[in-house]
Amino acid sequence: MIMRLTAQRKCLAQGLALIADLPGPILEFGLGKGRTYDYLRSHANGRRIIAFDRDIHCPPDCVPAPADLVLGEFRQTMPGAGERLGQPAALAHFDVGSENPAADEALVTWLSAAADPLIAPGAVVISDRAMSNPRWCSLPAPPGGGDGSHFMYRVEG
Ligand SMILES: C[S@@+](CC[C@H](N)C(=O)[O-])C[C@H]1O[C@@H](n2cnc3c(N)ncnc32)[C@H](O)[C@@H]1O
């Protein structure tokens, strides 16, 4: 678990470095206990972060402002999410894995297509499950992030 969380943090740090010159918000799919949201907001230099989850189960100080929180099943909330963004995202972080690999695969297959229109050319995608989209090219894991638990992609134009 510690190795997995370390790898996740390394990937998030690398993703933030790669988008330093790309405008646009960050999308956090899976607010959960707010751990990665807290990391991102601490390191994103004030960049807007919009978090998605079916419900809130993070500490109160990790609950995003109402304008930056999208509550409900992804399949219900993704349509129309673009209007809330204002501009395409520079970074999308998917942390949606469960203990049900088949359900996870179906979900990320759907999310790979549904989230793509929300993500800018040149953006970075980080996920705890392998994802696939014709616009997304695999990136090598950063040093310390290559334990196989996380996947990084660069979005082409
Ligand atoms: C692994 S946890 C996220 C952990 C979080 N990033 C953190 O660092 O604390 C996965 C989260 O995804 C949410 N989730 C999974 N499938 C979902 C779905 N279909 N719609 C909405 N939320 C979903 C769960 O409610 C859960 O909070």
Short mmCIF file of C-alpha atoms and ligand atoms in Angstrom, two decimals:
data_model
loop_
_atom_site.label_atom_id
_atom_site.label_comp_id
_atom_site.label_asym_id
_atom_site.label_seq_id
_atom_site.Cartn_x
_atom_site.Cartn_y
_atom_site.Cartn_z
CA MET A 1 0.00 0.00 0.00
CA ILE A 2 2.81 2.41 0.89
CA MET A 3 4.54 1.67 -2.43
CA ARG A 4 1.28 2.21 -4.29
CA LEU A 5 0.61 5.55 -2.61
CA THR A 6 4.22 6.61 -3.17
CA ALA A 7 3.92 5.76 -6.86
CA GLN A 8 0.64 7.67 -7.06
CA ARG A 9 2.22 10.76 -5.50
CA LYS A 10 5.20 10.55 -7.89
CA CYS A 11 2.85 10.33 -10.86
CA LEU A 12 0.79 13.30 -9.63
CA ALA A 13 3.97 15.36 -9.13
CA GLN A 14 5.17 14.44 -12.61
CA GLY A 15 1.78 15.25 -14.10
CA LEU A 16 1.75 18.68 -12.46
CA ALA A 17 5.26 19.39 -13.74
CA LEU A 18 4.28 18.38 -17.28
CA ILE A 19 1.30 20.76 -17.35
CA ALA A 20 3.10 23.72 -15.80
CA ASP A 21 2.66 25.78 -18.99
CA LEU A 22 -0.75 24.45 -20.01
CA PRO A 23 -3.80 26.39 -18.80
CA GLY A 24 -6.92 24.63 -17.64
CA PRO A 25 -8.37 23.06 -14.52
CA ILE A 26 -7.62 19.70 -12.95
CA LEU A 27 -10.28 16.99 -12.89
CA GLU A 28 -10.24 14.65 -9.90
CA PHE A 29 -12.38 11.55 -10.52
CA GLY A 30 -12.78 9.84 -7.14
CA LEU A 31 -12.60 12.43 -4.35
CA GLY A 32 -12.80 9.58 -1.83
CA LYS A 33 -11.15 10.52 1.43
CA GLY A 34 -9.66 13.57 -0.22
CA ARG A 35 -6.05 12.40 0.00
CA THR A 36 -5.05 12.99 -3.61
CA TYR A 37 -7.29 16.08 -3.81
CA ASP A 38 -5.38 17.49 -0.85
CA TYR A 39 -2.06 16.69 -2.52
CA LEU A 40 -3.13 18.30 -5.77
CA ARG A 41 -4.45 21.49 -4.21
CA SER A 42 -1.24 21.82 -2.19
CA HIS A 43 0.93 21.58 -5.30
CA ALA A 44 -1.14 23.05 -8.12
CA ASN A 45 -0.33 26.73 -7.53
CA GLY A 46 -3.96 27.72 -7.12
CA ARG A 47 -5.14 25.96 -10.26
CA ARG A 48 -8.84 25.13 -10.13
CA ILE A 49 -9.66 21.50 -9.22
CA ILE A 50 -13.07 20.01 -9.96
CA ALA A 51 -13.79 16.81 -8.05
CA PHE A 52 -16.28 14.08 -8.95
CA ASP A 53 -17.65 11.38 -6.66
CA ARG A 54 -20.94 9.67 -5.95
CA ASP A 55 -20.93 11.06 -2.41
CA ILE A 56 -18.79 12.83 0.16
CA HIS A 57 -16.72 10.77 2.56
CA CYS A 58 -13.70 13.02 3.06
CA PRO A 59 -12.83 15.28 6.00
CA PRO A 60 -14.71 18.60 5.97
CA ASP A 61 -11.59 20.58 5.11
CA CYS A 62 -11.20 18.55 1.91
CA VAL A 63 -14.69 19.22 0.57
CA PRO A 64 -14.37 21.42 -2.54
CA ALA A 65 -16.46 24.55 -2.98
CA PRO A 66 -19.91 23.74 -4.41
CA ALA A 67 -18.93 25.06 -7.85
CA ASP A 68 -16.01 22.63 -7.95
CA LEU A 69 -17.81 19.52 -6.69
CA VAL A 70 -19.84 17.21 -8.90
CA LEU A 71 -21.79 14.67 -6.84
CA GLY A 72 -23.46 11.60 -8.28
CA GLU A 73 -22.71 8.55 -10.40
CA PHE A 74 -20.17 9.40 -13.11
CA ARG A 75 -22.54 8.07 -15.74
CA GLN A 76 -25.14 10.60 -14.62
CA THR A 77 -22.90 13.59 -13.94
CA MET A 78 -20.45 13.44 -16.86
CA PRO A 79 -22.95 14.55 -19.49
CA GLY A 80 -23.06 18.32 -19.08
CA ALA A 81 -19.89 18.50 -16.95
CA GLY A 82 -18.18 20.46 -19.72
CA GLU A 83 -20.36 23.49 -19.03
CA ARG A 84 -19.05 23.62 -15.48
CA LEU A 85 -15.39 23.56 -16.56
CA GLY A 86 -15.31 26.68 -18.69
CA GLN A 87 -12.20 25.43 -20.45
CA PRO A 88 -10.72 21.99 -21.16
CA ALA A 89 -8.74 20.35 -18.39
CA ALA A 90 -4.95 20.29 -18.27
CA LEU A 91 -4.83 17.24 -15.98
CA ALA A 92 -7.30 14.46 -15.32
CA HIS A 93 -6.72 12.11 -12.41
CA PHE A 94 -8.80 8.94 -12.26
CA ASP A 95 -8.65 7.22 -8.87
CA VAL A 96 -11.70 5.04 -9.19
CA GLY A 97 -10.45 1.52 -8.59
CA SER A 98 -12.35 -0.92 -6.40
CA GLU A 99 -11.94 -4.58 -5.50
CA ASN A 100 -14.02 -5.57 -8.51
CA PRO A 101 -11.68 -5.68 -11.55
CA ALA A 102 -14.47 -6.41 -14.05
CA ALA A 103 -16.56 -3.47 -12.86
CA ASP A 104 -13.48 -1.24 -12.85
CA GLU A 105 -12.63 -2.18 -16.41
CA ALA A 106 -16.15 -1.42 -17.61
CA LEU A 107 -16.11 1.91 -15.77
CA VAL A 108 -12.76 3.13 -17.09
CA THR A 109 -13.60 1.98 -20.60
CA TRP A 110 -16.68 4.19 -20.41
CA LEU A 111 -14.80 7.05 -18.71
CA SER A 112 -12.00 6.97 -21.32
CA ALA A 113 -14.52 8.01 -23.95
CA ALA A 114 -16.84 10.15 -21.81
CA ALA A 115 -14.10 12.28 -20.24
CA ASP A 116 -12.02 12.76 -23.39
CA PRO A 117 -13.99 15.79 -24.69
CA LEU A 118 -13.31 17.55 -21.37
CA ILE A 119 -9.52 17.24 -21.71
CA ALA A 120 -7.25 19.63 -23.61
CA PRO A 121 -4.65 18.70 -26.21
CA GLY A 122 -1.33 18.40 -24.37
CA ALA A 123 -3.04 17.48 -21.12
CA VAL A 124 -1.91 14.64 -18.88
CA VAL A 125 -4.09 11.76 -17.70
CA ILE A 126 -3.16 9.72 -14.63
CA SER A 127 -5.13 6.65 -13.62
CA ASP A 128 -5.08 3.78 -11.18
CA ARG A 129 -6.49 1.57 -13.92
CA ALA A 130 -5.27 1.15 -17.51
CA MET A 131 -7.30 3.37 -19.84
CA SER A 132 -7.50 3.59 -23.59
CA ASN A 133 -8.41 6.36 -25.98
CA PRO A 134 -7.08 6.96 -29.50
CA ARG A 135 -5.97 10.47 -28.44
CA TRP A 136 -4.06 9.31 -25.39
CA CYS A 137 -0.42 8.12 -25.67
CA SER A 138 1.21 6.21 -22.86
CA LEU A 139 3.87 8.05 -20.89
CA PRO A 140 6.65 6.31 -18.98
CA ALA A 141 6.22 6.30 -15.23
CA PRO A 142 8.44 8.76 -13.37
CA PRO A 143 11.26 7.46 -11.16
CA GLY A 144 9.65 5.86 -8.12
CA GLY A 145 6.29 5.66 -9.87
CA GLY A 146 6.84 2.53 -11.88
CA ASP A 147 5.45 -0.17 -9.63
CA GLY A 148 2.71 -0.87 -12.17
CA SER A 149 -0.09 0.55 -10.06
CA HIS A 150 -0.57 3.74 -12.06
CA PHE A 151 -0.78 4.71 -15.70
CA MET A 152 0.08 8.03 -17.35
CA TYR A 153 -0.95 9.35 -20.75
CA ARG A 154 -0.37 12.51 -22.79
CA VAL A 155 -3.36 13.71 -24.76
CA GLU A 156 -2.62 14.52 -28.38
CA GLY A 157 -4.27 17.25 -30.40
C1 LIG B 1 -10.15 4.83 -4.45
S1 LIG B 1 -11.39 5.95 -3.97
C2 LIG B 1 -10.66 7.52 -4.29
C3 LIG B 1 -9.60 7.85 -3.33
C4 LIG B 1 -9.22 9.32 -3.30
N1 LIG B 1 -8.65 9.77 -4.57
C5 LIG B 1 -8.28 9.61 -2.17
O1 LIG B 1 -7.09 9.84 -2.44
O2 LIG B 1 -8.75 9.61 -1.02
C6 LIG B 1 -12.53 5.79 -5.31
C7 LIG B 1 -13.67 6.78 -5.24
O3 LIG B 1 -14.35 6.74 -6.49
C8 LIG B 1 -15.74 6.84 -6.27
N2 LIG B 1 -16.43 6.18 -7.37
C9 LIG B 1 -16.18 4.95 -7.86
N3 LIG B 1 -17.01 4.65 -8.87
C10 LIG B 1 -17.82 5.73 -9.02
C11 LIG B 1 -18.89 6.04 -9.90
N4 LIG B 1 -19.30 5.16 -10.84
N5 LIG B 1 -19.48 7.24 -9.81
C12 LIG B 1 -19.07 8.14 -8.87
N6 LIG B 1 -18.07 7.90 -7.99
C13 LIG B 1 -17.45 6.71 -8.07
C14 LIG B 1 -15.97 6.15 -4.93
O4 LIG B 1 -17.12 6.65 -4.28
C15 LIG B 1 -14.69 6.46 -4.17
O5 LIG B 1 -14.84 7.57 -3.32
#
